[in-house]
Amino acid sequence: MAVPLLLLAGAVVAQQPSPAKPAPQAAAPQPLQAPAVPVAVLQGLDKVTAHVSKLTVKVGAAATFGSLTIHVDACVKRPPEEPPESAAFLRIIDRPPPESATQKAVPTPQADPFEALLDRTVFTGWMFASSPALHPLEHPIFDVILLDCRPN
């Protein structure tokens, strides 16, 4: 291999050849894996029976707790180098059990118009694991709090 020479102000300087680049190696094909869907870990409390239940719900799925249907739309967790925090965007719908025709009250014009609806959205928003009282579920029978977000 010939080394080119440079002439700088009357001096002859040999130019060093550039180091050889390593030949690119073919990467082994990686199997395709579905991205991990995070799950929300929730805790439900039935205030009447004092029964506590732990619920694990995938993002995009729903779970039932008593008469509540809990939809998890998003679940995020901070990286370990930051202060710990988990947050989930939840939609909670109250679906009371159907009543018999003889027990069902007929709404009057002065009655609450929401009592005529069977399904009621009782919570929509972000719930934080470190601050459950910041955005609580306000329900007379059930409490639901977020414990953690974790990968599936």
mmCIF file of C-alpha atoms in Angstrom:
data_model
loop_
_atom_site.group_PDB
_atom_site.id
_atom_site.type_symbol
_atom_site.label_atom_id
_atom_site.label_comp_id
_atom_site.label_asym_id
_atom_site.label_seq_id
_atom_site.Cartn_x
_atom_site.Cartn_y
_atom_site.Cartn_z
ATOM 1 C CA MET A 1 0.000 0.000 0.000
ATOM 2 C CA ALA A 2 1.449 3.347 -0.996
ATOM 3 C CA VAL A 3 1.509 6.074 1.623
ATOM 4 C CA PRO A 4 0.827 9.538 0.198
ATOM 5 C CA LEU A 5 3.195 12.334 1.137
ATOM 6 C CA LEU A 6 2.251 15.866 1.988
ATOM 7 C CA LEU A 7 4.469 18.840 1.383
ATOM 8 C CA LEU A 8 4.105 21.465 4.111
ATOM 9 C CA ALA A 9 6.278 24.557 3.874
ATOM 10 C CA GLY A 10 9.141 22.712 2.296
ATOM 11 C CA ALA A 11 9.061 19.750 4.698
ATOM 12 C CA VAL A 12 8.056 16.287 3.696
ATOM 13 C CA VAL A 13 5.689 14.630 6.181
ATOM 14 C CA ALA A 14 4.453 11.108 5.824
ATOM 15 C CA GLN A 15 0.751 10.744 6.309
ATOM 16 C CA GLN A 16 -0.308 7.894 8.544
ATOM 17 C CA PRO A 17 -2.764 5.474 6.992
ATOM 18 C CA SER A 18 -6.205 5.529 8.595
ATOM 19 C CA PRO A 19 -6.915 2.548 10.838
ATOM 20 C CA ALA A 20 -8.856 -0.190 9.159
ATOM 21 C CA LYS A 21 -12.539 -0.332 10.051
ATOM 22 C CA PRO A 22 -13.759 -3.661 11.319
ATOM 23 C CA ALA A 23 -15.923 -5.506 8.871
ATOM 24 C CA PRO A 24 -19.601 -5.245 9.808
ATOM 25 C CA GLN A 25 -20.865 -8.476 11.266
ATOM 26 C CA ALA A 26 -24.274 -9.706 10.386
ATOM 27 C CA ALA A 27 -26.492 -9.462 13.447
ATOM 28 C CA ALA A 28 -28.282 -12.597 14.424
ATOM 29 C CA PRO A 29 -31.997 -12.237 13.701
ATOM 30 C CA GLN A 30 -33.975 -11.559 16.829
ATOM 31 C CA PRO A 31 -37.358 -13.207 17.286
ATOM 32 C CA LEU A 32 -40.226 -10.772 17.097
ATOM 33 C CA GLN A 33 -41.768 -10.181 20.479
ATOM 34 C CA ALA A 34 -44.957 -8.354 21.163
ATOM 35 C CA PRO A 35 -44.344 -5.238 23.247
ATOM 36 C CA ALA A 36 -45.064 -5.769 26.905
ATOM 37 C CA VAL A 37 -48.469 -4.414 27.837
ATOM 38 C CA PRO A 38 -48.313 -2.755 31.227
ATOM 39 C CA VAL A 39 -50.762 -3.802 33.887
ATOM 40 C CA ALA A 40 -52.344 -1.770 36.651
ATOM 41 C CA VAL A 41 -52.428 -3.301 40.102
ATOM 42 C CA LEU A 42 -55.523 -2.003 41.887
ATOM 43 C CA GLN A 43 -57.001 -2.568 45.310
ATOM 44 C CA GLY A 44 -60.738 -2.622 45.829
ATOM 45 C CA LEU A 45 -62.536 -2.314 49.147
ATOM 46 C CA ASP A 46 -66.149 -3.300 49.710
ATOM 47 C CA LYS A 47 -67.181 -0.987 52.562
ATOM 48 C CA VAL A 48 -70.187 -3.130 53.513
ATOM 49 C CA THR A 49 -68.342 -6.428 53.999
ATOM 50 C CA ALA A 50 -64.844 -4.957 54.594
ATOM 51 C CA HIS A 51 -63.574 -7.345 51.905
ATOM 52 C CA VAL A 52 -60.340 -6.195 50.199
ATOM 53 C CA SER A 53 -59.517 -7.488 46.714
ATOM 54 C CA LYS A 54 -56.389 -7.069 44.612
ATOM 55 C CA LEU A 55 -57.054 -6.616 40.876
ATOM 56 C CA THR A 56 -54.505 -6.888 38.068
ATOM 57 C CA VAL A 57 -55.822 -5.327 34.861
ATOM 58 C CA LYS A 58 -54.002 -4.995 31.524
ATOM 59 C CA VAL A 59 -54.058 -1.647 29.753
ATOM 60 C CA GLY A 60 -56.963 -1.657 27.323
ATOM 61 C CA ALA A 61 -58.874 -4.263 29.336
ATOM 62 C CA ALA A 62 -61.541 -4.079 32.007
ATOM 63 C CA ALA A 63 -62.200 -5.796 35.318
ATOM 64 C CA THR A 64 -65.302 -6.141 37.454
ATOM 65 C CA PHE A 65 -65.377 -5.411 41.166
ATOM 66 C CA GLY A 66 -68.822 -5.648 42.711
ATOM 67 C CA SER A 67 -71.118 -3.544 40.561
ATOM 68 C CA LEU A 68 -68.152 -1.556 39.192
ATOM 69 C CA THR A 69 -66.532 -2.099 35.819
ATOM 70 C CA ILE A 70 -62.995 -0.679 35.806
ATOM 71 C CA HIS A 71 -61.444 0.183 32.426
ATOM 72 C CA VAL A 72 -57.674 0.868 32.394
ATOM 73 C CA ASP A 73 -56.795 3.141 29.467
ATOM 74 C CA ALA A 74 -53.166 3.926 30.403
ATOM 75 C CA CYS A 75 -50.666 2.979 33.077
ATOM 76 C CA VAL A 76 -47.267 4.645 33.451
ATOM 77 C CA LYS A 77 -44.427 4.303 35.923
ATOM 78 C CA ARG A 78 -41.398 6.525 36.368
ATOM 79 C CA PRO A 79 -37.939 5.089 35.714
ATOM 80 C CA PRO A 80 -36.024 3.818 38.776
ATOM 81 C CA GLU A 81 -33.621 6.782 38.828
ATOM 82 C CA GLU A 82 -36.502 9.219 39.451
ATOM 83 C CA PRO A 83 -38.750 9.478 42.502
ATOM 84 C CA PRO A 84 -41.189 6.555 42.519
ATOM 85 C CA GLU A 85 -44.605 7.252 41.006
ATOM 86 C CA SER A 86 -47.221 5.218 39.185
ATOM 87 C CA ALA A 87 -50.276 6.695 37.506
ATOM 88 C CA ALA A 88 -53.183 5.129 35.644
ATOM 89 C CA PHE A 89 -55.995 6.620 33.613
ATOM 90 C CA LEU A 90 -59.164 4.838 34.722
ATOM 91 C CA ARG A 91 -62.814 4.877 33.697
ATOM 92 C CA ILE A 92 -65.056 3.342 36.337
ATOM 93 C CA ILE A 93 -68.686 2.601 35.527
ATOM 94 C CA ASP A 94 -71.271 1.595 38.133
ATOM 95 C CA ARG A 95 -73.653 -1.064 36.820
ATOM 96 C CA PRO A 96 -76.114 -1.867 39.578
ATOM 97 C CA PRO A 97 -77.807 -5.261 39.465
ATOM 98 C CA PRO A 98 -81.114 -5.268 37.584
ATOM 99 C CA GLU A 99 -84.117 -4.876 39.814
ATOM 100 C CA SER A 100 -87.375 -6.721 39.367
ATOM 101 C CA ALA A 101 -90.212 -4.813 37.736
ATOM 102 C CA THR A 102 -92.134 -4.604 41.008
ATOM 103 C CA GLN A 103 -89.233 -2.992 42.882
ATOM 104 C CA LYS A 104 -88.269 -0.493 40.206
ATOM 105 C CA ALA A 105 -89.337 3.024 41.061
ATOM 106 C CA VAL A 106 -90.751 5.236 38.342
ATOM 107 C CA PRO A 107 -88.821 8.524 38.218
ATOM 108 C CA THR A 108 -90.858 11.655 38.794
ATOM 109 C CA PRO A 109 -90.023 15.014 37.207
ATOM 110 C CA GLN A 110 -88.540 16.209 40.533
ATOM 111 C CA ALA A 111 -86.336 13.076 40.913
ATOM 112 C CA ASP A 112 -82.657 12.993 40.057
ATOM 113 C CA PRO A 113 -82.443 12.356 36.277
ATOM 114 C CA PHE A 114 -79.354 10.169 36.764
ATOM 115 C CA GLU A 115 -81.310 7.642 38.831
ATOM 116 C CA ALA A 116 -83.134 6.569 35.665
ATOM 117 C CA LEU A 117 -79.828 5.545 34.053
ATOM 118 C CA LEU A 118 -78.646 2.007 34.671
ATOM 119 C CA ASP A 119 -74.954 2.624 33.912
ATOM 120 C CA ARG A 120 -73.282 5.611 35.507
ATOM 121 C CA THR A 121 -69.713 6.755 35.040
ATOM 122 C CA VAL A 122 -68.565 7.357 38.610
ATOM 123 C CA PHE A 123 -64.890 8.108 37.877
ATOM 124 C CA THR A 124 -62.846 9.206 34.876
ATOM 125 C CA GLY A 125 -59.306 10.458 35.249
ATOM 126 C CA TRP A 126 -55.780 9.829 36.436
ATOM 127 C CA MET A 127 -55.264 7.994 39.698
ATOM 128 C CA PHE A 128 -51.847 8.192 41.407
ATOM 129 C CA ALA A 129 -50.373 5.446 43.593
ATOM 130 C CA SER A 130 -48.483 7.840 45.868
ATOM 131 C CA SER A 131 -51.523 10.120 46.418
ATOM 132 C CA PRO A 132 -54.752 8.108 46.445
ATOM 133 C CA ALA A 133 -56.663 11.028 47.964
ATOM 134 C CA LEU A 134 -55.712 13.379 45.114
ATOM 135 C CA HIS A 135 -58.305 11.949 42.687
ATOM 136 C CA PRO A 136 -60.408 9.475 44.660
ATOM 137 C CA LEU A 137 -63.328 7.357 43.569
ATOM 138 C CA GLU A 138 -66.374 8.710 45.401
ATOM 139 C CA HIS A 139 -68.764 5.799 45.786
ATOM 140 C CA PRO A 140 -70.934 4.910 48.803
ATOM 141 C CA ILE A 141 -70.119 1.176 48.713
ATOM 142 C CA PHE A 142 -66.725 0.724 46.998
ATOM 143 C CA ASP A 143 -63.241 2.216 47.158
ATOM 144 C CA VAL A 144 -60.672 1.631 44.413
ATOM 145 C CA ILE A 145 -57.040 2.765 44.617
ATOM 146 C CA LEU A 146 -54.021 2.265 42.395
ATOM 147 C CA LEU A 147 -51.143 0.322 43.960
ATOM 148 C CA ASP A 148 -48.664 0.056 41.076
ATOM 149 C CA CYS A 149 -48.064 -0.113 37.335
ATOM 150 C CA ARG A 150 -45.789 -2.884 36.149
ATOM 151 C CA PRO A 151 -44.884 -4.669 32.955
ATOM 152 C CA ASN A 152 -46.878 -7.745 32.143
#
